[in-house]
Coordinates of C-alpha atoms in Angstrom, one line a residue:
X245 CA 75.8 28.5 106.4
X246 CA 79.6 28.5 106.9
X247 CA 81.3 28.2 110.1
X248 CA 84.1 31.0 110.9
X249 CA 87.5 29.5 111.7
X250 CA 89.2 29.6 115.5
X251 CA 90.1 27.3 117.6
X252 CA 86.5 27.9 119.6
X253 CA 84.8 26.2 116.2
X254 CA 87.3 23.7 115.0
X255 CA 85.0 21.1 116.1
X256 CA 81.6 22.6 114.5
X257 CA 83.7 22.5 111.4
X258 CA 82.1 20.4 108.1
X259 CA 83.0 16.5 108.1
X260 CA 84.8 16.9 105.1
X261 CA 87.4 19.6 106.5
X262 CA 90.2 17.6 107.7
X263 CA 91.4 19.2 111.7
X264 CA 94.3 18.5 113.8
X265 CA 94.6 15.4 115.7
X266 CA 96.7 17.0 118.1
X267 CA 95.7 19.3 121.0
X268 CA 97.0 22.7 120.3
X269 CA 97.9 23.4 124.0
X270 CA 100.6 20.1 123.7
X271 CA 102.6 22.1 121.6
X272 CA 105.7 24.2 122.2
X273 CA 107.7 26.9 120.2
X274 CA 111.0 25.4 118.2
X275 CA 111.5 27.4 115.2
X276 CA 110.5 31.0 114.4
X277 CA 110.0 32.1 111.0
X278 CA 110.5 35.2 109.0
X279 CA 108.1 35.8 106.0
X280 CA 104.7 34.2 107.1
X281 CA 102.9 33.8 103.6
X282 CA 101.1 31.8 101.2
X283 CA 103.9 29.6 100.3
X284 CA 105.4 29.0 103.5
X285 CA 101.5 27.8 105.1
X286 CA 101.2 25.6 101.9
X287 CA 104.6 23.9 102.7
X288 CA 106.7 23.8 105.8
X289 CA 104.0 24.4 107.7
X290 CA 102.1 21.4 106.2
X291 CA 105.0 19.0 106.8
X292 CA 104.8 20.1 110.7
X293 CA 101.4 20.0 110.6
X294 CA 101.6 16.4 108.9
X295 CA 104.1 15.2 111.4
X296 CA 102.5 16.7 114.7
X297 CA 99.3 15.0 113.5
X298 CA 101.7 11.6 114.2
X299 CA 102.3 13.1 118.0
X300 CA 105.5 13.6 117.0
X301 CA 107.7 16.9 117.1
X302 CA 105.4 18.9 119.0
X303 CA 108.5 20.9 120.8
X304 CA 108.6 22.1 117.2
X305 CA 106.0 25.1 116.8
X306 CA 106.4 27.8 114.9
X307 CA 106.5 31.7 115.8
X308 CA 105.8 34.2 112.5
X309 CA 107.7 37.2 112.9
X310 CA 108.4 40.0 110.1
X311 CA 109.8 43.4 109.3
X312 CA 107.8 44.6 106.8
X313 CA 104.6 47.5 108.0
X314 CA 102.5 45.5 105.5
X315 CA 103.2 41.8 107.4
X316 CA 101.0 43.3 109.9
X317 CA 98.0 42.8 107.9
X318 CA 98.2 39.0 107.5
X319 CA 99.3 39.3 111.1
X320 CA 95.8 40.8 112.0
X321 CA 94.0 38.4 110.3
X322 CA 95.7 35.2 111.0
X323 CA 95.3 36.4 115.1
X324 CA 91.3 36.9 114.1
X325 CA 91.4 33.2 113.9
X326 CA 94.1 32.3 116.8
X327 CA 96.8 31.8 114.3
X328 CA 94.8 29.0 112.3
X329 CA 94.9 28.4 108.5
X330 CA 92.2 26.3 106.1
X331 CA 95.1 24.4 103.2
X332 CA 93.0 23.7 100.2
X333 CA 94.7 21.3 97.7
X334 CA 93.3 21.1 94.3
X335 CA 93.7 19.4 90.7
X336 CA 91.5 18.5 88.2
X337 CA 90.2 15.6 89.8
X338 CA 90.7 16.3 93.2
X339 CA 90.2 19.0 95.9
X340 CA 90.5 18.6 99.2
X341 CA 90.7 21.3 103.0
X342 CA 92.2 20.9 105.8
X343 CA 93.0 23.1 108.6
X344 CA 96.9 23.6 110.1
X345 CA 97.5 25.1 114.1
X346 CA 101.1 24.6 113.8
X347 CA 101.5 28.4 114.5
X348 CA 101.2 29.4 117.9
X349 CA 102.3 33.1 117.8
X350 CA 102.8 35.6 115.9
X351 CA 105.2 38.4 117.0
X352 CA 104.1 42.1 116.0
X353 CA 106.2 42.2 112.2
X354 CA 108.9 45.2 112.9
X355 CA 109.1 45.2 116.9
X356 CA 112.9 44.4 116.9
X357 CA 113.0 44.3 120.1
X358 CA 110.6 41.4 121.3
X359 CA 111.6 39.3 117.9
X360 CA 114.9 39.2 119.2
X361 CA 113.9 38.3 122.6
X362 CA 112.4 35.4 121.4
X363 CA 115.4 34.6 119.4
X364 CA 117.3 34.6 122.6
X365 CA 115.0 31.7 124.0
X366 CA 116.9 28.8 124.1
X367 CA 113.4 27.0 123.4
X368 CA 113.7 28.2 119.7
X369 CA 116.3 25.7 117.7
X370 CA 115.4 26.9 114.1
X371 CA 114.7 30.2 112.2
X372 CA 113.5 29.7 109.2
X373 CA 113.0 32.2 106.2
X374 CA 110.3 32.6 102.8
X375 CA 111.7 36.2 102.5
X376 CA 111.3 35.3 98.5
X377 CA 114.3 36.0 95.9
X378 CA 114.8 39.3 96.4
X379 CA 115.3 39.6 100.2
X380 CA 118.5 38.4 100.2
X381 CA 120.6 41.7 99.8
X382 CA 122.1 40.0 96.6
X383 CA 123.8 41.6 93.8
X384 CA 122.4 40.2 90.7
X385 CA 125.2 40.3 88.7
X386 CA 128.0 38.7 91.0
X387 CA 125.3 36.5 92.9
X388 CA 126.9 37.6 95.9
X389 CA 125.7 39.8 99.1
X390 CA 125.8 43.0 98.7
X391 CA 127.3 45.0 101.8
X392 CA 127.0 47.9 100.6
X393 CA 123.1 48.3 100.6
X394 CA 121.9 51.1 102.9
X395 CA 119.5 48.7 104.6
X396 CA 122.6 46.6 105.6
X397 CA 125.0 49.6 106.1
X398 CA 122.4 51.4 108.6
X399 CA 121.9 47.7 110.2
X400 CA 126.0 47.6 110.5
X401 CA 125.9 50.9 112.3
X402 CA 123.1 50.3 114.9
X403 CA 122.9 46.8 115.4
X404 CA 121.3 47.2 118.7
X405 CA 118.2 48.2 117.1
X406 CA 118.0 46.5 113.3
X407 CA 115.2 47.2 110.5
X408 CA 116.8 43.8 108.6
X409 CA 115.5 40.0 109.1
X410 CA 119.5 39.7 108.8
X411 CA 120.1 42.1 111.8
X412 CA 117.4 40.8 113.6
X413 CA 118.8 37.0 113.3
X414 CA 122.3 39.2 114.0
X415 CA 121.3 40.4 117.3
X416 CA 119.4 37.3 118.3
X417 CA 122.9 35.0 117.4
X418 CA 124.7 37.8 119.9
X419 CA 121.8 37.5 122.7
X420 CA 122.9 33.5 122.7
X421 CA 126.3 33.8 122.6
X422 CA 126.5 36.0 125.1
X423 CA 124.3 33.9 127.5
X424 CA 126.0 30.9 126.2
X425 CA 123.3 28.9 124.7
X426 CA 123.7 27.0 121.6
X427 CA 122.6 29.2 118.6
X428 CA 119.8 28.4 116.4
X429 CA 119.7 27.0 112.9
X430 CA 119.2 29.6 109.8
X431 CA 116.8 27.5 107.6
X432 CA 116.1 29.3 103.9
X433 CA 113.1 28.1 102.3
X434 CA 113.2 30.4 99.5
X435 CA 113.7 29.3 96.0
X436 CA 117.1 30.6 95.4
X437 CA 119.8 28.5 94.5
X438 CA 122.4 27.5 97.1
X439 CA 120.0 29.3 99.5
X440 CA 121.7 28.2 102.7
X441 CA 124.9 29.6 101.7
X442 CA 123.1 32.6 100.1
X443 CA 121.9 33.2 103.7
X444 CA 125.3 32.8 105.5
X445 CA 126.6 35.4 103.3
X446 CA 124.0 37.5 104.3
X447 CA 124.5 36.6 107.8
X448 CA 128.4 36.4 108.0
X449 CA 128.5 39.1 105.8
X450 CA 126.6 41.8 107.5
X451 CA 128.2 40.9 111.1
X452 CA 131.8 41.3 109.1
X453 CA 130.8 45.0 109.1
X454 CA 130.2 45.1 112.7
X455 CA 132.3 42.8 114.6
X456 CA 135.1 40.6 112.9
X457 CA 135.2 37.8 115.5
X458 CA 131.5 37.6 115.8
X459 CA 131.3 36.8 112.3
X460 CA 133.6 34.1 112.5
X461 CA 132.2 32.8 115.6
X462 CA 128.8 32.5 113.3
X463 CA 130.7 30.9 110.4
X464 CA 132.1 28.1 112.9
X465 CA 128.9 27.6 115.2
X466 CA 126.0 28.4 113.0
X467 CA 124.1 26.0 110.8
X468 CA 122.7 26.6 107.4
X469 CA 121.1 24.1 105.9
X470 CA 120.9 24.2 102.0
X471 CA 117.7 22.7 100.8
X472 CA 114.9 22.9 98.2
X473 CA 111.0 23.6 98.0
X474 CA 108.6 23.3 96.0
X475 CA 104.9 23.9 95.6
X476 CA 102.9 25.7 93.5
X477 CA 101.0 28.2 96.1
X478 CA 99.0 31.3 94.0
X479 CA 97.9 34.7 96.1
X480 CA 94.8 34.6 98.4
X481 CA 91.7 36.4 96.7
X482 CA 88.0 36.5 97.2
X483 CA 88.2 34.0 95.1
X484 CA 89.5 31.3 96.8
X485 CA 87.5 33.0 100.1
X486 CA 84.7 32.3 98.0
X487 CA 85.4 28.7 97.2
X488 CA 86.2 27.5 100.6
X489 CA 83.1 29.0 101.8
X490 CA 80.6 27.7 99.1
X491 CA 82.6 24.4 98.7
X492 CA 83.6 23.7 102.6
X493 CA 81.4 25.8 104.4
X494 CA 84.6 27.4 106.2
X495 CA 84.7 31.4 106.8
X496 CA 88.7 32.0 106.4
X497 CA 90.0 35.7 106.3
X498 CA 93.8 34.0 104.5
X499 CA 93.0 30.7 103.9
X500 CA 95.5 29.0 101.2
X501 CA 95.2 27.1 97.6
X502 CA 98.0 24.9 96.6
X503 CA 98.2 22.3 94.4
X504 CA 98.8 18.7 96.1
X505 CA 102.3 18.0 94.8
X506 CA 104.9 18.8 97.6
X507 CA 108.7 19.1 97.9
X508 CA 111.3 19.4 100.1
X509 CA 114.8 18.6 99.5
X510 CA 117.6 19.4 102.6
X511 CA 121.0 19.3 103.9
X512 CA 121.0 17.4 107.2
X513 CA 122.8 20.1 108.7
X514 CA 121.6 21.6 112.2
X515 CA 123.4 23.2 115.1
X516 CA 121.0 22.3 117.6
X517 CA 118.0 19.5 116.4
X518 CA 115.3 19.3 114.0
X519 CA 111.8 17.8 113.9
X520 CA 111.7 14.5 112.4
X521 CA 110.1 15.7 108.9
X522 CA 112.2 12.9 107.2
X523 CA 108.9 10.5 108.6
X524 CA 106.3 12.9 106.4
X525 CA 108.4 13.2 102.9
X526 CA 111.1 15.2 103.5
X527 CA 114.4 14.1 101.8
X528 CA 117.8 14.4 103.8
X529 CA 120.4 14.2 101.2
X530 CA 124.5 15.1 101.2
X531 CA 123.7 17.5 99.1
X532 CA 120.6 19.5 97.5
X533 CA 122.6 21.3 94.7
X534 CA 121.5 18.9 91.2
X535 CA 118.0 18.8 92.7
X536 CA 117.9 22.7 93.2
X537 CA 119.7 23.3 89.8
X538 CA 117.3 21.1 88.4
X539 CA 114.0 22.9 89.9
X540 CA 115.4 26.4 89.5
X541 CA 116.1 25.6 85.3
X542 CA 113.1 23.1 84.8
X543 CA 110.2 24.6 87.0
X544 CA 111.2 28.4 87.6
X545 CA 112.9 29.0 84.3
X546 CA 109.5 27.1 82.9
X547 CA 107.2 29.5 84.7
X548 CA 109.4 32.2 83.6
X549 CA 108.8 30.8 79.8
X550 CA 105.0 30.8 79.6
X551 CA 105.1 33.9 82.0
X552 CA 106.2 37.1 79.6
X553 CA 104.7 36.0 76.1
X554 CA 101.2 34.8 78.2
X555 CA 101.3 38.7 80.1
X556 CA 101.4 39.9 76.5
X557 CA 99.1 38.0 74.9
X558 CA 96.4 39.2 77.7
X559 CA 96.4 35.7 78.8
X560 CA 95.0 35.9 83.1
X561 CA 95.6 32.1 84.5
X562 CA 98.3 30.1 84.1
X563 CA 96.7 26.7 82.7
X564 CA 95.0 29.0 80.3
X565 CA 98.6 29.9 78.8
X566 CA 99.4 26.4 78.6
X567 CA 96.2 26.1 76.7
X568 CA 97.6 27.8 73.9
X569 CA 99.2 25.8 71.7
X570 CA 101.9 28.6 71.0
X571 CA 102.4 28.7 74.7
X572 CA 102.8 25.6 75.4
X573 CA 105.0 24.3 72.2
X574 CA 107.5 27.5 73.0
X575 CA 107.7 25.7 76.6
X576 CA 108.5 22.4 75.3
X577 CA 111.0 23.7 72.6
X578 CA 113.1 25.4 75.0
X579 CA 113.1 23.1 77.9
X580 CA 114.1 20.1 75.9
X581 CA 116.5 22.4 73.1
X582 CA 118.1 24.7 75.4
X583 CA 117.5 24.7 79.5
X584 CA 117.6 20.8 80.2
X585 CA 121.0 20.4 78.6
X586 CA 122.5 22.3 81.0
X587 CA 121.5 20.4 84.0
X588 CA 123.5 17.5 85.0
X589 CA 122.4 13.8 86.1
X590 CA 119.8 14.0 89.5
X591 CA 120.2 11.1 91.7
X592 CA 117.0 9.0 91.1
X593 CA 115.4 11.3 88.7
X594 CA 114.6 10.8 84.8
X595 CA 114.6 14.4 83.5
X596 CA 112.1 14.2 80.5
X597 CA 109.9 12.9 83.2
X598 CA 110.4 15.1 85.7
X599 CA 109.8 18.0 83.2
X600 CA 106.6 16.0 81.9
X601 CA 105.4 16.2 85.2
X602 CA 106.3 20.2 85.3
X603 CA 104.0 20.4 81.9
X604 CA 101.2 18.9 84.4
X605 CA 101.3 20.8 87.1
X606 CA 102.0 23.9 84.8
X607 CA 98.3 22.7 83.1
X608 CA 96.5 22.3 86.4
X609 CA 93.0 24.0 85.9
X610 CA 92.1 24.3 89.4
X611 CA 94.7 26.3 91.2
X612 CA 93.9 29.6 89.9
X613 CA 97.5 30.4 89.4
X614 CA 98.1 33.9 87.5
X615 CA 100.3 35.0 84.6
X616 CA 100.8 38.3 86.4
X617 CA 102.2 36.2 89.7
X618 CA 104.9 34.7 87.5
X619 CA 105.9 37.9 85.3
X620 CA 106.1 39.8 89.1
X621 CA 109.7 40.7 89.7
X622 CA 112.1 39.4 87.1
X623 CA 114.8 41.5 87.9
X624 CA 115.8 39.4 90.4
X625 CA 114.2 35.8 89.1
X626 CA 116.0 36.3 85.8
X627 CA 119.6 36.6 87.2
X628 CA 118.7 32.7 89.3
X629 CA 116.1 31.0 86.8
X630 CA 117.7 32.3 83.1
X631 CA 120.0 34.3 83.0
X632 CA 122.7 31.1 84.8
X633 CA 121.3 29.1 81.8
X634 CA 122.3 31.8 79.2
X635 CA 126.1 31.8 80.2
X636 CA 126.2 28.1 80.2
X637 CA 125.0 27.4 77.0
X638 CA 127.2 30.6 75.6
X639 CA 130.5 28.7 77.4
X640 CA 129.3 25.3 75.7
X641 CA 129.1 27.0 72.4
X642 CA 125.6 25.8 72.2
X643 CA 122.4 27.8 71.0
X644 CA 120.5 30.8 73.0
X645 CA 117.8 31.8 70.1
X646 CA 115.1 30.2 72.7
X647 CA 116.6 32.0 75.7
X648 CA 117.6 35.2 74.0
X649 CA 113.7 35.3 72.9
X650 CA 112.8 35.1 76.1
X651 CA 114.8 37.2 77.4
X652 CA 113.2 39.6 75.0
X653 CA 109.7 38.7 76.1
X654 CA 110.9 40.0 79.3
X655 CA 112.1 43.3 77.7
X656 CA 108.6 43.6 75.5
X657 CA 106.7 43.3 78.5
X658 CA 108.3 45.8 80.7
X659 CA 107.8 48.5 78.4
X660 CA 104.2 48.1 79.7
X661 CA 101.3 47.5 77.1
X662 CA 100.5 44.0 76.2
X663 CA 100.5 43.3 72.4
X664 CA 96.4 44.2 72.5
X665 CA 97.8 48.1 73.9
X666 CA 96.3 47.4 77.4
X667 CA 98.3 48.6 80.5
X668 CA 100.6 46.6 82.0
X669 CA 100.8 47.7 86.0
X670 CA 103.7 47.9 87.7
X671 CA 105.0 44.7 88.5
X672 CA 108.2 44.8 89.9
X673 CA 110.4 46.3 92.2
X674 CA 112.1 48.0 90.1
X675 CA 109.6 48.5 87.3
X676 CA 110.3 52.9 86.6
X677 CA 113.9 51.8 85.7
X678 CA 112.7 48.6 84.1
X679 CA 110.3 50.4 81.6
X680 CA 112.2 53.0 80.9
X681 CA 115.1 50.8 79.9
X682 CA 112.7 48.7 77.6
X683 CA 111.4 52.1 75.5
X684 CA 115.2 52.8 75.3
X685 CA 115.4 49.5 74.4
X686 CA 112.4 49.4 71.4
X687 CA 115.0 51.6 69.2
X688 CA 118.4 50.4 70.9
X689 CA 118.0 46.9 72.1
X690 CA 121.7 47.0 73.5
X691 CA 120.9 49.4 76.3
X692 CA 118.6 46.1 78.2
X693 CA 121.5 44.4 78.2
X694 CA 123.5 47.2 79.8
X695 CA 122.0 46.5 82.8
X696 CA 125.5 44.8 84.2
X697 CA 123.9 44.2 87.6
X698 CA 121.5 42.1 86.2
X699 CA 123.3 40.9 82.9
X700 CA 126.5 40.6 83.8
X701 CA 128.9 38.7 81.2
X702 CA 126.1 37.5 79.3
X703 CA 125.3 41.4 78.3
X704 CA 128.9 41.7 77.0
X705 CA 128.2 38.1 74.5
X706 CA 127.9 39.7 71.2
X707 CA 126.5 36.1 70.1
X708 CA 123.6 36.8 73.0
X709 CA 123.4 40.7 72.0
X710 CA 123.1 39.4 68.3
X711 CA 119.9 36.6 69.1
X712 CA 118.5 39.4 71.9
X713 CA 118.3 42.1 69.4
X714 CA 116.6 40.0 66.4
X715 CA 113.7 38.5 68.7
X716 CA 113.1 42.2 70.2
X717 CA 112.6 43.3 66.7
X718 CA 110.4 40.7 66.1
X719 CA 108.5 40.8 68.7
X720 CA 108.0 44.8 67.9
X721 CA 107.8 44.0 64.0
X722 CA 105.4 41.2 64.4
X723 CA 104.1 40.5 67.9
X724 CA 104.0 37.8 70.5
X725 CA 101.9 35.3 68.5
X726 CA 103.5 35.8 64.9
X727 CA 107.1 35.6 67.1
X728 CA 106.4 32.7 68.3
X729 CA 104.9 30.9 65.7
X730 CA 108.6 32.0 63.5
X731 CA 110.6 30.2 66.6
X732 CA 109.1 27.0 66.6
X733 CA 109.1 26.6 62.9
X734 CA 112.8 27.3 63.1
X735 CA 112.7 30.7 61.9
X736 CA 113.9 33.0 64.4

């Protein structure tokens, strides 16, 4: 017998679910956020939930709102059960649900109109953003926005009615100015480096088209807080539907599985407030860049590792791949040989340690992470999480064969057959133009590298061209597995 979730049931709910301590009628909205997904529920919406179960911060609510036609579905489901969400945190020895009610709306994703209305609300202190890496407008190449996207250029024309989060947050910053109220925050949560400055770009940037002064009015008023997040949060599928209703008894049309290690590292920078999330874990430091770098090399450039050689092995979760002994040793090689070189001292931190711990939550059994999540659009995760790595170690004079190979795992798998000749599906954005460059790339492996907007200087490196081109050929010649196995005996 399982219980479905709303506020009407929360307290028919099974012992063992864990409920808020707060009333859901004490709380007001504070901060209204853009991207309401998997990751954002397992995380900032945890530490709120975590520090409103204190009775602290409940001015602090949150608002989803989104652009997107297909938001609207998680929208539908999340108002079937008055904005609620079951958390389920699991490890090998431990699993655990509780249920969050830190959301309180959810605005209709694309309705311009009453988004910004909200934003106008001098109630509302701090927007925040999971938008993931490629909604930034960023060119990969340069790392910088890119103005000249026709998103943003329609946005520039018309910014009374916007189709971008960015014009969105654009007209809402005008709505306060002109009415004179203190503008909100612009909180990234995305796992992009330097992804409060990345947002101010995006911000500034897009009002430079516009309206000069207004842009520097936001880059002298405006807030945007660099900071970093971390938590290993797979897709929702019957699945995990299925566990939380045989396991906890809960009937949860988008409940979400995480695993219980949690992180958030931030700038204390805000124009107007924040809730006091330094009392449930979060860390306030000067500044977030050596713990980004060190996440966004270690953890991302470790997913993106064990990702493309696991795809084409036909490996499905991702403690499976680690598992394989090929998997897992090509992990360790080229964390410890080639990506944690190139990230400097962390205050407080022991690196080996913190990329043991990686290896562990990489192995985790119970999360029900997939290979296919972490191969999904690496045209824009390869230009933050490898590609930075690549151009240091070429400037140090140091080896690539590690990152060149896997740069070439990325290549191999884009043409789209694994090594056993089943079908790969599409799996990014931008995966016609990926696969076709890869079969160009089968014969000519210099034509991947062309791709300048995602390369950039590190296509030119005939040293990197050199390394590329010998572990695509390998990986043709030979496959994954007999690749591999070369590369950690130090023959590749």
């Amino acid at each position: 017998m399982t219980v479905k979730l709303s506020l009407a049931t929360l307290p028919d709910l099974p012992a063992k679910v864990a409920r808020p301590t707060y009333d859901r009628a004490s709380l007001k909205a504070g901060i209204v956020h853009f991207g309401v997904g998997n990751f954002h529920r397992s995380h900032q919406a945890i530490y709120l939930d975590e520090l409103f179960n204190t009775g602290l911060g409940h001015d602090w609510a949150i608002v989803g709102a989104g652009v997107f036609e297909g938001e609207k579905i998680g929208q539908a489901k999340l108002a079937g059960q008055d904005w609620l969400t079951t958390v389920v945190e699991q490890d090998s020895g431990h699993m655990s649900a509780r249920v969050t009610s830190v959301m309180i709306d959810f605005l209709t994703p694309g309705d311009a109109g009453a988004i910004i209305e909200r934003l106008a609300d001098p109630a509302i202190r701090i927007v925040s953003l999971t938008i993931t890496e490629g909604g930034y407008f960023i060119d990969p190449a340069s790392g910088m926005f890119n103005p000249t996207h026709p998103d943003i250029v329609a946005d520039a024309q018309n910014i009374a009615a916007p189709r971008t989060v960015f014009g969105i947050i654009l007209a809402g910053l005008r709505r306060r100015r002109q009415d004179g109220v203190v503008p909100f925050t612009v909180m990234s949560c995305d796992n992009i480096p330097h992804n409060g400055r990345v947002t101010a770009d995006a911000v500034i940037g897009l009002a430079r088209l516009a309206d000069e002064t207004f842009a520097d009015w936001i880059r002298d008023n405006v807030a945007f807080p660099n900071s970093m997040v971390d938590r290993i949060t797979p897709a929702t599928t019957d699945r995990e539907r299925g566990i939380l209703a045989s396991d906890f008894g809960v009937e949860d049309s988008w409940p979400v599985f995480c695993e219980p290690f949690k992180q958030w590292v931030m700038e204390d920078h805000f124009t107007d407030g924040r809730p006091a999330l330094e009392k449930v874990g979060v860390q306030f430091v000067h500044d977030v860049a050596p713990f980004e770098l060190m996440k966004i090399r270690i953890l991302n450039g470790g997913h993106a590792t064990i990702a493309y050689p696991a795809g084409l092995m036909d490996i499905h979760f991702v403690h499976e791949a680690m598992e394989n002994p090929l998997v897992r040793a090509f992990l360790a090689k080229l964390e410890r040989e080639e990506i944690m070189p190139t990230v400097p001292p962390v205050p407080g931190v022991v690196l080996e340690e913190y990329c043991q711990l990686i290896e562990r939550r990489f192995s985790n059994p119970k999360i029900g992470d997939t290979v296919r999540r972490l191969c999904l659009d690496g045209s824009n995760r390869q230009p933050k999480f490898i590609i930075p790595t690549i151009s240091d170690r070429l400037k140090a004079g140091a080896g690539i064969s590690g990152l060149a190979l896997e740069s070439a795992l990325w290549c191999r798998y884009c043409f789209g057959v694994t090594d056993s000749g089943a079908v790969i599906e599409p799996n990014d954005p931008n995966w016609d133009r990926l696969q076709q460059t890869a079969q160009a790339a089968k014969n000519a492996p210099a034509a991947w590298l062309a791709m300048e907007d995602i390369y950039g200087d590190v296509g030119k490196s005939a040293t990197f061209a050199a390394a590329f081109a010998d572990s695509l050929g390998m990986l043709w010649q030979l496959g994954t597995k007999e690749t591999l196995t070369r590369y950690l005996g130090g023959r590749l």
